[in-house]
CSV table of C-alpha atoms and ligand atoms in Angstrom, one decimal:
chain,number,residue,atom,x,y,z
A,1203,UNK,CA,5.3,28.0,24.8
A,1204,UNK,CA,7.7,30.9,24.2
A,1205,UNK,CA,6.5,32.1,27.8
A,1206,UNK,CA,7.8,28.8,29.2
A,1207,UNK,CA,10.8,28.3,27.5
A,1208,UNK,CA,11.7,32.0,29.3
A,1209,UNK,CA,10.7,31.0,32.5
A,1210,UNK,CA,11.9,28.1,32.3
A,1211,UNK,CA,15.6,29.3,31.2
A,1212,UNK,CA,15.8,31.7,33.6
A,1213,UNK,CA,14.5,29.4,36.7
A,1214,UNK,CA,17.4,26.7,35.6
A,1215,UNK,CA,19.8,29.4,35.3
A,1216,UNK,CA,19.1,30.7,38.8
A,1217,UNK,CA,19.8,27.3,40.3
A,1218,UNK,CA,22.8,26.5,38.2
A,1219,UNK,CA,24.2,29.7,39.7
A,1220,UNK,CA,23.5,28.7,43.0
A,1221,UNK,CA,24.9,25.4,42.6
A,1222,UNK,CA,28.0,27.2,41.5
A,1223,UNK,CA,28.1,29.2,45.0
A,1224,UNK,CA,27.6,25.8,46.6
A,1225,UNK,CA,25.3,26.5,49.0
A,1226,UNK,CA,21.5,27.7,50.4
A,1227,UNK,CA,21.4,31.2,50.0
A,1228,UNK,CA,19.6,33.3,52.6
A,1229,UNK,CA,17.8,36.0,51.0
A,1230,UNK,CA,15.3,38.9,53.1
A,1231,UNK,CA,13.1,40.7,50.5
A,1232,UNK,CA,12.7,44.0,52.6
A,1233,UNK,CA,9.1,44.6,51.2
A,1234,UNK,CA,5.7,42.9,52.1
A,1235,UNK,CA,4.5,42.9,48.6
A,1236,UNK,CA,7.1,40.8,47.5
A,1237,UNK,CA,6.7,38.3,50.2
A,1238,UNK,CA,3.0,38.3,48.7
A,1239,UNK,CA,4.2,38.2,45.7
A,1240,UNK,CA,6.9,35.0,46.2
A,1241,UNK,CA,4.7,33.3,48.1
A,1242,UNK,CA,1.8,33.8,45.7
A,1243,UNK,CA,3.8,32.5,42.8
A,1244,UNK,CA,5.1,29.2,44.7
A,1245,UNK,CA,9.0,30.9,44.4
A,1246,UNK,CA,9.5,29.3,48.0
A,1247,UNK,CA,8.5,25.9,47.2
A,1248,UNK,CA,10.2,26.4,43.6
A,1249,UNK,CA,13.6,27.4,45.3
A,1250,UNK,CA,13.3,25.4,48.2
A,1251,UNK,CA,16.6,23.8,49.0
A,1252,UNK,CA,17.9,26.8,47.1
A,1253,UNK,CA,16.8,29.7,48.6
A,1254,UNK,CA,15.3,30.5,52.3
A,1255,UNK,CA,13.3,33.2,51.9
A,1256,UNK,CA,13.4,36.0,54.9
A,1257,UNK,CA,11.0,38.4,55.1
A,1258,UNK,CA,12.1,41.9,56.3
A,1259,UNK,CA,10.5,44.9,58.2
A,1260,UNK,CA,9.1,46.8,54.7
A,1261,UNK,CA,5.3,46.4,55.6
A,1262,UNK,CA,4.3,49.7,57.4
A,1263,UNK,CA,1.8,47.6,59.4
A,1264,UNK,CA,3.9,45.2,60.2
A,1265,UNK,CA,6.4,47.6,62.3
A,1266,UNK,CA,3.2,49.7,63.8
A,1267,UNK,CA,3.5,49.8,67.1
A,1268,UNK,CA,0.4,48.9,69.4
A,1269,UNK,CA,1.5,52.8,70.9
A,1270,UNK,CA,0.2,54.1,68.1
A,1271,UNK,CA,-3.0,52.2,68.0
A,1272,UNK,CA,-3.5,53.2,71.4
A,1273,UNK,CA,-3.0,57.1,71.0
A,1274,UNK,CA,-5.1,57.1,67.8
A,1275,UNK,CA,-7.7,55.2,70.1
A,1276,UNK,CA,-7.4,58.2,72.6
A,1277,UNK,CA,-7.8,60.9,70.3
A,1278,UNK,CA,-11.1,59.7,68.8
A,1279,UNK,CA,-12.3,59.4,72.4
A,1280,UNK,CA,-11.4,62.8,72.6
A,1281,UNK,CA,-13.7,63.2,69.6
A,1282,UNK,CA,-11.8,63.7,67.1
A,1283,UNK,CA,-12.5,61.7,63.7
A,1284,UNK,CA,-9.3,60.0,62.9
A,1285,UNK,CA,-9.0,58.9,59.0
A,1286,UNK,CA,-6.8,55.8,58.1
A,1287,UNK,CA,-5.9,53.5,56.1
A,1288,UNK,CA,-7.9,50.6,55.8
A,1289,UNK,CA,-4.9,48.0,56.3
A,1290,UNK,CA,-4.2,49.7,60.3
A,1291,UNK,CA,-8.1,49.1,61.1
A,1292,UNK,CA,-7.5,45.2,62.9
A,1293,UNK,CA,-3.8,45.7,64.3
A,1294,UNK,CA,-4.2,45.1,67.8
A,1295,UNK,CA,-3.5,48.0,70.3
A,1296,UNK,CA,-2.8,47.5,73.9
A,1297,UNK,CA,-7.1,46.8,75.2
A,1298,UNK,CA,-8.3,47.1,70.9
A,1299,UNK,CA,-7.8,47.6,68.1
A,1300,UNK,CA,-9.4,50.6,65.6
A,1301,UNK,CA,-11.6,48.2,63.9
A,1302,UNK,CA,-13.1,47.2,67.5
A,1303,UNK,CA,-12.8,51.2,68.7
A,1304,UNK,CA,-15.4,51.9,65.5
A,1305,UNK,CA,-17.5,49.3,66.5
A,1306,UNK,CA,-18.1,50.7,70.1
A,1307,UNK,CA,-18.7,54.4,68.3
A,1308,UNK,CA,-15.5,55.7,68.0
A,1309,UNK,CA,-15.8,58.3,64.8
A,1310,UNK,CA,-12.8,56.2,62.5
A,1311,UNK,CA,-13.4,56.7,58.9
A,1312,UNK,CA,-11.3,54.9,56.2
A,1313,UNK,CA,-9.7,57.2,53.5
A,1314,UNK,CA,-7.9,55.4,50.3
A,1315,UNK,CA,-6.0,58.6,49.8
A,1316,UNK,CA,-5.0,61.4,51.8
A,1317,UNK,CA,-5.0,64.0,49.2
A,1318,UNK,CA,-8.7,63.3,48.6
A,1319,UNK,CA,-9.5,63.4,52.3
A,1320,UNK,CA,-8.6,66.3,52.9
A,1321,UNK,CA,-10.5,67.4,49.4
A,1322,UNK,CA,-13.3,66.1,51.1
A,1323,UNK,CA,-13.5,66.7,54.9
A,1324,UNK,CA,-16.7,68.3,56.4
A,1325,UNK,CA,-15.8,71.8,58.0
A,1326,UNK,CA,-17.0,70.8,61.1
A,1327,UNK,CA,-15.3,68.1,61.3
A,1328,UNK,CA,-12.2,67.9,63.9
A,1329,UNK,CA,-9.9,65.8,61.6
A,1330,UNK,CA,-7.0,63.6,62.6
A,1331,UNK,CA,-5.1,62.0,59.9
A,1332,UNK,CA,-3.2,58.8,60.6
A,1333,UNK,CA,-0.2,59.2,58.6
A,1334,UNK,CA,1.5,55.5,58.5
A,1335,UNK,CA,3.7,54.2,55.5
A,1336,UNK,CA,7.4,54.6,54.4
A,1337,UNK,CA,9.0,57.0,51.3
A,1338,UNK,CA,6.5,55.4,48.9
A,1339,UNK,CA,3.4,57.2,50.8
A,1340,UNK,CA,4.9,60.5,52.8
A,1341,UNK,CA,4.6,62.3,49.1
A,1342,UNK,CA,0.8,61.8,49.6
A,1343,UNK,CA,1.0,63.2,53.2
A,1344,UNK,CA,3.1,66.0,51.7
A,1345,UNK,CA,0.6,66.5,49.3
A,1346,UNK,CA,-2.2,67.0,51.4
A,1347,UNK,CA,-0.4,69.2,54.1
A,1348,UNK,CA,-0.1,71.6,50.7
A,1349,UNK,CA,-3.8,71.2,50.3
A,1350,UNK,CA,-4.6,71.8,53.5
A,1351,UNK,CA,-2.1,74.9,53.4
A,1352,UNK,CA,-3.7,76.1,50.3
A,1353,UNK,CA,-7.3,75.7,51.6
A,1354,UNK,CA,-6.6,77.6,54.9
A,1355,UNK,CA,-8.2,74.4,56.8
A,1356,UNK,CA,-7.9,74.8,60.7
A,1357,UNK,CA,-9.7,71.3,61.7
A,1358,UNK,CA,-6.8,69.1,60.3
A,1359,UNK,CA,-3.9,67.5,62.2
A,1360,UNK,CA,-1.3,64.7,61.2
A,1361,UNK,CA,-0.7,61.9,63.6
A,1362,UNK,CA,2.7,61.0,62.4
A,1363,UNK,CA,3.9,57.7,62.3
A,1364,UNK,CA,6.0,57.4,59.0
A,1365,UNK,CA,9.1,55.4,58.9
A,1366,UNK,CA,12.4,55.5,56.6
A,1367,UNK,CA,13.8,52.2,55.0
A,1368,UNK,CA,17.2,53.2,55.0
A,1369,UNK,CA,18.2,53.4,59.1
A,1370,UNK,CA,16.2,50.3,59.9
A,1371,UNK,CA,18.0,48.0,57.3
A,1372,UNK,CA,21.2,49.7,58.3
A,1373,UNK,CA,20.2,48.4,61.9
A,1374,UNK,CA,18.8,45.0,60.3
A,1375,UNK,CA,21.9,44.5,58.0
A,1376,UNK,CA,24.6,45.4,61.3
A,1377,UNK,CA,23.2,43.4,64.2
A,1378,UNK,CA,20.1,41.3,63.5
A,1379,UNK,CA,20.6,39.7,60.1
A,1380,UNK,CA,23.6,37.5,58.0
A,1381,UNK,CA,21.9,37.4,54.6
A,1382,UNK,CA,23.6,36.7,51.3
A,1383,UNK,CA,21.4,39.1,49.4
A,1384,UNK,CA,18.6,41.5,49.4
A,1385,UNK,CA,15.8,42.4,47.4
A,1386,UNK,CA,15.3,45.9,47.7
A,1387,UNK,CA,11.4,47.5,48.0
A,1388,UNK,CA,10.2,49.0,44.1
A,1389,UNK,CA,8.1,51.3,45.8
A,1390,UNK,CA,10.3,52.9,48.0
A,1391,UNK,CA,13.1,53.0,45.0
A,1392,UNK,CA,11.1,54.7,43.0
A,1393,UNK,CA,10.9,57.8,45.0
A,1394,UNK,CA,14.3,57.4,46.1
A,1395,UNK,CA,15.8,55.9,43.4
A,1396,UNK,CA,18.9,54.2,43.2
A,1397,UNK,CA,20.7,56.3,44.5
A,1398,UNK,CA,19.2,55.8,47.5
A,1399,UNK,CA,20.3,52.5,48.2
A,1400,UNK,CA,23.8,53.2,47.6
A,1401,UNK,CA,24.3,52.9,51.3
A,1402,UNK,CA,23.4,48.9,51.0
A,1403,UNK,CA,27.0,48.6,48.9
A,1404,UNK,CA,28.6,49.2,52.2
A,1405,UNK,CA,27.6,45.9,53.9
A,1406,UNK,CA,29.2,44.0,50.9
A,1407,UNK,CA,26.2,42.4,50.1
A,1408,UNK,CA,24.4,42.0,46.8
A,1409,UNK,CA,21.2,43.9,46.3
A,1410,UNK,CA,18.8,44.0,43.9
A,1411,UNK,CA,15.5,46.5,43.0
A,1412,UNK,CA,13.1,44.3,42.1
A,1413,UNK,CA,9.3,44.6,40.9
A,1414,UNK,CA,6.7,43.1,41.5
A,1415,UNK,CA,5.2,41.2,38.9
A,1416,UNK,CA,6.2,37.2,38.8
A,1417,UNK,CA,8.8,38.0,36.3
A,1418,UNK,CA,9.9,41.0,37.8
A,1419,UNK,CA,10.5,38.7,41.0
A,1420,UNK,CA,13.1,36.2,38.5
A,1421,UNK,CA,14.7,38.5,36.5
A,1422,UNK,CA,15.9,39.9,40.1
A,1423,UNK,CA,16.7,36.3,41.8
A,1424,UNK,CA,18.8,35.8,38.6
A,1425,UNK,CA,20.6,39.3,38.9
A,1426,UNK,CA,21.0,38.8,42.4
A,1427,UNK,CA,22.8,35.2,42.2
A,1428,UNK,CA,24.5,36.9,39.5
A,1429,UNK,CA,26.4,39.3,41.6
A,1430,UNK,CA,26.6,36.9,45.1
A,1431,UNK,CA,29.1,34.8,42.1
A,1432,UNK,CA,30.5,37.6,40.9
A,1433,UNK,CA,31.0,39.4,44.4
A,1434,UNK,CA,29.5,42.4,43.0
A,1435,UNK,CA,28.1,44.5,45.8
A,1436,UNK,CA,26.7,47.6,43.7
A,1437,UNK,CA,23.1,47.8,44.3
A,1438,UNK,CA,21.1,46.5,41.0
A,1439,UNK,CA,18.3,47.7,39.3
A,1440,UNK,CA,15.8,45.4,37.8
A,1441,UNK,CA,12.9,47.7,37.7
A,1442,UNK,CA,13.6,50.0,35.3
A,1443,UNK,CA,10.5,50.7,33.7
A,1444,UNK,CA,9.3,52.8,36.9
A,1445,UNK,CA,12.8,53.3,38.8
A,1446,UNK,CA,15.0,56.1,38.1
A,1447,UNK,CA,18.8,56.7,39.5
A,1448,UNK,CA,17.6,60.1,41.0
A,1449,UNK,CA,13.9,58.5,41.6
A,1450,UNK,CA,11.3,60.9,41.5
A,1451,UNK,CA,13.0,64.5,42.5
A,1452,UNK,CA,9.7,66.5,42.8
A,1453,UNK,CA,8.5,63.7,45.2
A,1454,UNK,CA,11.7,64.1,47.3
A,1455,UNK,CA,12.0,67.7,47.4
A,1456,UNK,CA,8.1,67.4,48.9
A,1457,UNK,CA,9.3,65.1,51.6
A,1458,UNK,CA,12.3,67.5,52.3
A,1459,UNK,CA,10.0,71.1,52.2
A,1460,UNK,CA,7.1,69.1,54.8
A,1461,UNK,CA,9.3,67.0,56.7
A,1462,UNK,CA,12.6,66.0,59.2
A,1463,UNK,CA,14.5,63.1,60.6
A,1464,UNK,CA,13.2,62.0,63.7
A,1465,UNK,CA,13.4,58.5,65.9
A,1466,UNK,CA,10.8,56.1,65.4
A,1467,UNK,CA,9.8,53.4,67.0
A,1468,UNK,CA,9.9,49.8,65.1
A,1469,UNK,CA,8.1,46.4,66.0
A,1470,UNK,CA,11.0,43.6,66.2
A,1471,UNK,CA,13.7,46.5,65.6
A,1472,UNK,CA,12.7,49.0,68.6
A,1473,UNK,CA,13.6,52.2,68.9
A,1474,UNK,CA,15.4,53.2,65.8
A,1475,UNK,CA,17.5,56.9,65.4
A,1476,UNK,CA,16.3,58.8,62.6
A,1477,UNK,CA,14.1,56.0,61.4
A,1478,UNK,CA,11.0,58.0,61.3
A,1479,UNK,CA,9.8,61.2,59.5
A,1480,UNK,CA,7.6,64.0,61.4
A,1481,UNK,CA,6.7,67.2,60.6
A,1482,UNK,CA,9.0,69.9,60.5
A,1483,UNK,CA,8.5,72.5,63.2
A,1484,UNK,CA,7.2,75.7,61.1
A,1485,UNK,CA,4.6,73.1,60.6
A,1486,UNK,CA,3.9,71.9,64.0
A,1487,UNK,CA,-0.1,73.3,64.1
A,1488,UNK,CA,-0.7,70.2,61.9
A,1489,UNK,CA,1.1,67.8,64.1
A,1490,UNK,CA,-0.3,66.2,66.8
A,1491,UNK,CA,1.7,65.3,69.7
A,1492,UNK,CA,1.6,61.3,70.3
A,1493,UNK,CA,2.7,60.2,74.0
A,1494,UNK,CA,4.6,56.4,74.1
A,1495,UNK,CA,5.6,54.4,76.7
A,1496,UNK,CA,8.4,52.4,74.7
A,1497,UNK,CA,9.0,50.7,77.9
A,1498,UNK,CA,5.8,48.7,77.6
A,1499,UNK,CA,5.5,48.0,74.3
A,1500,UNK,CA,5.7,44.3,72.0
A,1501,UNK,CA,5.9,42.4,75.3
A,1502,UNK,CA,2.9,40.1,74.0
A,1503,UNK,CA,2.9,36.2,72.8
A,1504,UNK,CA,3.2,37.4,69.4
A,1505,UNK,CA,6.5,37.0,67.8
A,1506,UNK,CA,6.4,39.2,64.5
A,1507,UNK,CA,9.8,40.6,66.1
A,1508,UNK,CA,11.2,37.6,65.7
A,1509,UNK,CA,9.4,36.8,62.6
A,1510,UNK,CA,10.6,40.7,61.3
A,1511,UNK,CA,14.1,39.7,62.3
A,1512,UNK,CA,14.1,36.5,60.7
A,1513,UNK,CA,15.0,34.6,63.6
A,1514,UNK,CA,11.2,32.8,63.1
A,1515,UNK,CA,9.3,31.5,60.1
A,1516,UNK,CA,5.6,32.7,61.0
A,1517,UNK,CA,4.6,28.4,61.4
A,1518,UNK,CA,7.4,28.2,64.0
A,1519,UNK,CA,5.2,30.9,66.3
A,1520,UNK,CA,3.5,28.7,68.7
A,1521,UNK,CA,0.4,31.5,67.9
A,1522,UNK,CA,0.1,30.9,64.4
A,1523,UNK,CA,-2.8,29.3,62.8
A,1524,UNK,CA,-3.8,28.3,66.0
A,1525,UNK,CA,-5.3,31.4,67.8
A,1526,UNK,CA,-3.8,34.2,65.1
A,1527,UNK,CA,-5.3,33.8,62.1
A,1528,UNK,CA,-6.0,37.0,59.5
A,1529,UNK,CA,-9.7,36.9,61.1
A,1530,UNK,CA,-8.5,37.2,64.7
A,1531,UNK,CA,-4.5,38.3,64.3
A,1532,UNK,CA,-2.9,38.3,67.4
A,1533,UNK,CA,-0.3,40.5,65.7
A,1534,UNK,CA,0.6,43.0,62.6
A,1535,UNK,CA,2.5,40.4,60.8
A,1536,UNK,CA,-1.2,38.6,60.6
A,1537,UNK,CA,-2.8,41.6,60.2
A,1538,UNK,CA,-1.7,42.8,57.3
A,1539,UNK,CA,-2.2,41.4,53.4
A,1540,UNK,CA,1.7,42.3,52.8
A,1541,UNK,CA,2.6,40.7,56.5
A,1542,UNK,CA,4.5,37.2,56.2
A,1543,UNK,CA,2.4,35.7,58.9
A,1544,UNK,CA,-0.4,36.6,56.4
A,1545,UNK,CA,1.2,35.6,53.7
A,1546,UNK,CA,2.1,31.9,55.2
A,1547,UNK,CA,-1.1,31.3,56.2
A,1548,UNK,CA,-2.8,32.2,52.7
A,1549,UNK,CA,-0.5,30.4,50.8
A,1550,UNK,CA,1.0,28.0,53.4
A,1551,UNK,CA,2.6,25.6,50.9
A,1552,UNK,CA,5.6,25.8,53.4
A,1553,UNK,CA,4.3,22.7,55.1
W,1144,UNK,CA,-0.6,49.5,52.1
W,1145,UNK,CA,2.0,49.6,49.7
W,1146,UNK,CA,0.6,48.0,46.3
W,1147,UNK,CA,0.9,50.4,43.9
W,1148,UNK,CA,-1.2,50.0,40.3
W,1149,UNK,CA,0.0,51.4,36.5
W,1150,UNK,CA,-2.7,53.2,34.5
W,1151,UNK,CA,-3.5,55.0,31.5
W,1152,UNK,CA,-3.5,58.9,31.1
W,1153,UNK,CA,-7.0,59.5,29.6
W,1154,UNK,CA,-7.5,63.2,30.4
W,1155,UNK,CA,-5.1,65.9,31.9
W,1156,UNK,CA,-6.7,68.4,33.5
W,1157,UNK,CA,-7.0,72.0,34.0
W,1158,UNK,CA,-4.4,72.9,36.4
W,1159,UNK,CA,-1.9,70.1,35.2
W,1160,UNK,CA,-2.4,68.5,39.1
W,1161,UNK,CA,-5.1,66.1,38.4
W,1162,UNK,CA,-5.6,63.7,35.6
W,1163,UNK,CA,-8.5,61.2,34.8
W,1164,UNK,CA,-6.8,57.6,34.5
W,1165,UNK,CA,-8.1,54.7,33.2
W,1166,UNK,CA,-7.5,51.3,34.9
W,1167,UNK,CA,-8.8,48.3,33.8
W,1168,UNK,CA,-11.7,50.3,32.6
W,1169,UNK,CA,-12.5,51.7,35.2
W,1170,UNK,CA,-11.9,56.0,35.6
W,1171,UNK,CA,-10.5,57.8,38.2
W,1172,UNK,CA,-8.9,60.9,38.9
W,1173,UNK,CA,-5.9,61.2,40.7
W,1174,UNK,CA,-3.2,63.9,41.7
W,1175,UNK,CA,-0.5,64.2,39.3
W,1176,UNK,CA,1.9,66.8,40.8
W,1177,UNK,CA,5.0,64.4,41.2
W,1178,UNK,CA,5.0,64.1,37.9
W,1179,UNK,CA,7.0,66.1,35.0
W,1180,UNK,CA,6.2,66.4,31.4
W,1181,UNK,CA,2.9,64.4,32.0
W,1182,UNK,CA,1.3,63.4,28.6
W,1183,UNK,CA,-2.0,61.6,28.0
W,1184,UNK,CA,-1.4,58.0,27.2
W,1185,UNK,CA,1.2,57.8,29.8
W,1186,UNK,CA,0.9,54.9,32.0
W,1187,UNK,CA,1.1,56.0,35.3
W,1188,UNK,CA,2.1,54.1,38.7
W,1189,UNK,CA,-0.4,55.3,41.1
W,1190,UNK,CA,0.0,54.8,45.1
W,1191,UNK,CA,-2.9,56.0,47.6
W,1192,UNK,CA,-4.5,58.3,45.2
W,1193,UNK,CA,-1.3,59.9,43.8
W,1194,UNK,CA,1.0,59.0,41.0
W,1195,UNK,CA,4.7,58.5,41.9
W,1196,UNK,CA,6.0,57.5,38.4
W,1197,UNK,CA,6.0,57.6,35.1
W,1198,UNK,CA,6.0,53.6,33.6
W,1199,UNK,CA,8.5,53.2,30.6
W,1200,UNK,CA,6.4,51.6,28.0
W,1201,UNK,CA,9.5,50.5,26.0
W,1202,UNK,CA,11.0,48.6,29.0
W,1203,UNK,CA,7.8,47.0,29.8
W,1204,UNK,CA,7.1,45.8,26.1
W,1205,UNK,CA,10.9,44.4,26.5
W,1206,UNK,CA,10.0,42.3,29.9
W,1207,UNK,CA,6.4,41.1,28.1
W,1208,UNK,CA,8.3,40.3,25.3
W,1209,UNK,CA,11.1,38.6,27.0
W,1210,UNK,CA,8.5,36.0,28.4
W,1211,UNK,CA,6.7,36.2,25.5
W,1212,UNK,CA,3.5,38.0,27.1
W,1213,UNK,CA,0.9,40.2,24.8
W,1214,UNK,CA,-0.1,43.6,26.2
W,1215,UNK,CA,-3.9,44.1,26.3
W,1216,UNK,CA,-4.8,45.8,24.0
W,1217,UNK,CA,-7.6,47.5,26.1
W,1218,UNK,CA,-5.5,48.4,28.8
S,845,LIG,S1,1.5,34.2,63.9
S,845,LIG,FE1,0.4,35.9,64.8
S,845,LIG,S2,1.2,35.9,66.9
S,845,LIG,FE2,2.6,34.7,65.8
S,845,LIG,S3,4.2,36.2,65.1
S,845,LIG,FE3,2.7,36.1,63.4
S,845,LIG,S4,1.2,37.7,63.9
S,845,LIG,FE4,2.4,37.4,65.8
């Protein structure tokens, strides 16, 4: 009972505020797990007429390139073994994807984490791990460079393809998006921290750190509507119990000793200037060298780049449900259990 | 990708990198080196095999008991 009363004060309050603003407020949550997460919980359908939900480009899958499928593909039919995460297995590269690569005997293993990998790894084993994931994950890439420092291991290279949130939403937030708030990604925050968001406060627009719990997910719609009435553009934290102001220093001073700036490559953003991480040169032995043509890439019927931009709600893709589905995804946005596409079509209430 | 998961700080090991966590029962170890002043019965927010954060036990009793929400005991 007491647990409904709560919710049930704080869901009212959120719409009284945004009857006071006096209008549908257009919201992107930057990260995939809380498109999961509102989507899960029925917020869209709760909100609707209140709140259109846009989903931003936070999922590392979702802003894989098929490039990078495509030179991972390569390199194990060069025979090395690549390692990756499970969740890049079905993202379709140019001709296949990894998942259809292993099945034709391509040497792909899945690892969970990289530290352990490494840990692991047979000797004679020529190794390439696919390093793919934002701030949240390059600690356990850092990590496991220092293991493989430490163990003297010559078999082990890092096919870098890690991203930075901060360039890409500066690109989203200037020429892609009008939004009237942001939820900002827990995960990321909490190696970054606050601080690290400060550079949202100079769009003049409301942000919020949120986690990722239902709750977590309220308290930070009722903070955000909070400061769109109150005009309050400093970046809010409603995920206190993991996320610092500083974030986690030891895990950014491993990024910084292991890793630079470089420009990455974004599906539905492009080519983005110092939106990528790789490894810095002293530590170049470890790096593999990946070979793009940008020129070629995302020119498919899929439409996350639209979807990523919020120009398209995943239903409005002529693709989806139809022939993209999470069993045959036609693109990352499907492919992917943080993805919107994948998100819409598991809990497609939207209709 | 990016889901992370809290859990509990049975045993700190050795060297002070690794520690055997307990989540939902079930025991792991994972790397521990991002984290300072590590003590066991921390709750821990654990992302592809590593821990990232600490989890602030008082601000996560006030948010369960905000919504009125009992902590299991077991966890
Ligand atoms: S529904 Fe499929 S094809 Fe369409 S945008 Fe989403 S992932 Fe791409």
């Amino acid at each position: 009972m007491q647990t409904h009363d709560a919710v049930n004060n704080i869901v009212n309050t959120i719409k009284n505020n945004i009857e006071k603003i006096g209008r549908q407020l257009r919201i992107i949550e930057v990260c995939g797990t809380h498109t999961v997460s509102i989507y899960r919980n029925g917020f869209h359908t709760l909100f609707k007429e209140y709140i259109d939900f846009i989903s931003g480009p936070g999922c590392p899958v979702c802003v894989t390139h098929e490039g990078y499928i495509d030179n991972l593909i390569e390199l194990a039919k060069m025979n090395y073994t690549i390692y990756t995460f499970g969740d890049l297995l079905k993202v379709p590269g140019k001709s296949m994807s990894l998942a259809e690569a292993k099945a034709k005997g391509a040497k792909i293993k899945i690892m969970y984490s990289p530290v352990d990998t490494v840990e692991n790894m047979p000797e004679n084993e020529e190794a390439i791990i696919a390093a793919v994931g934002f701030e949240t994950t390059v600690p356990a890439f850092a990590l496991s460079l220092e293991k493989v420092l430490e163990k003297d291991l010559k078999n082990v290279k890092f096919a870098c393809e890690l991203k930075t949130i901060d360039q890409p939403l500066k690109v989203l937030l200037k020429d892609h998006i009008k939004v009237d708030g942001l939820i900002l990604p827990g995960h990321v925050a909490t190696i970054l921290g606050v601080d690290g968001f400060k550079f949202v406060e100079e769009f003049e627009i409301p942000s919020v750190i949120s986690g990722f719990e239902k709750y977590d997910i309220l308290l930070s719609l009722l903070s955000l509507t909070q400061s769109i009435l109150d005009n309050d553009f400093t970046v809010k934290n409603e995920y206190k119990r993991v996320v610092k102001k500083e974030g986690n220093t030891v895990a950014k001073r491993y990024i910084e000793r292991f890793f630079e700036r470089t420009d990455a490559y974004f599906r539905g953003l492009g080519l983005i200037k110092g939106g990528g991480l790789r490894l810095k040169s002293e530590y170049s032995a470890f790096s593999v060298q990946l070979k793009y043509d940008y020129e070629s890439l995302s020119n498919s019927a899929c439409r996350c780049a639209d979807v990523l931009t919020g120009k398209l709600k995943p239903f409005e893709c002529p693709l989806f449900e139809k022939v993209c589905t999470p069993q045959t995804p036609k693109g990352a946005c499907m492919v992917s259990q943080e993805g919107s596409c994948n998100a819409y079509f598991r809990y497609g209430k939207w209709k | 990708m990016c889901l992370g998961y809290p859990a509990k700080v049975v045993e700190i090991l050795e060297d002070g990198k690794k520690a055997i966590v307990d989540y939902l029962g079930l025991k792991k170890t994972i790397n521990v080196s991002l984290i300072k002043e590590l003590a066991v019965g921390d709750y821990l927010l654990i992302h592809s095999g590593v821990a990232i954060e600490k989890i602030d036990e008082k601000e996560a009793e006030e948010i369960e008991k905000l919504f009125g929400e009992v902590r299991d005991a077991n966890s």
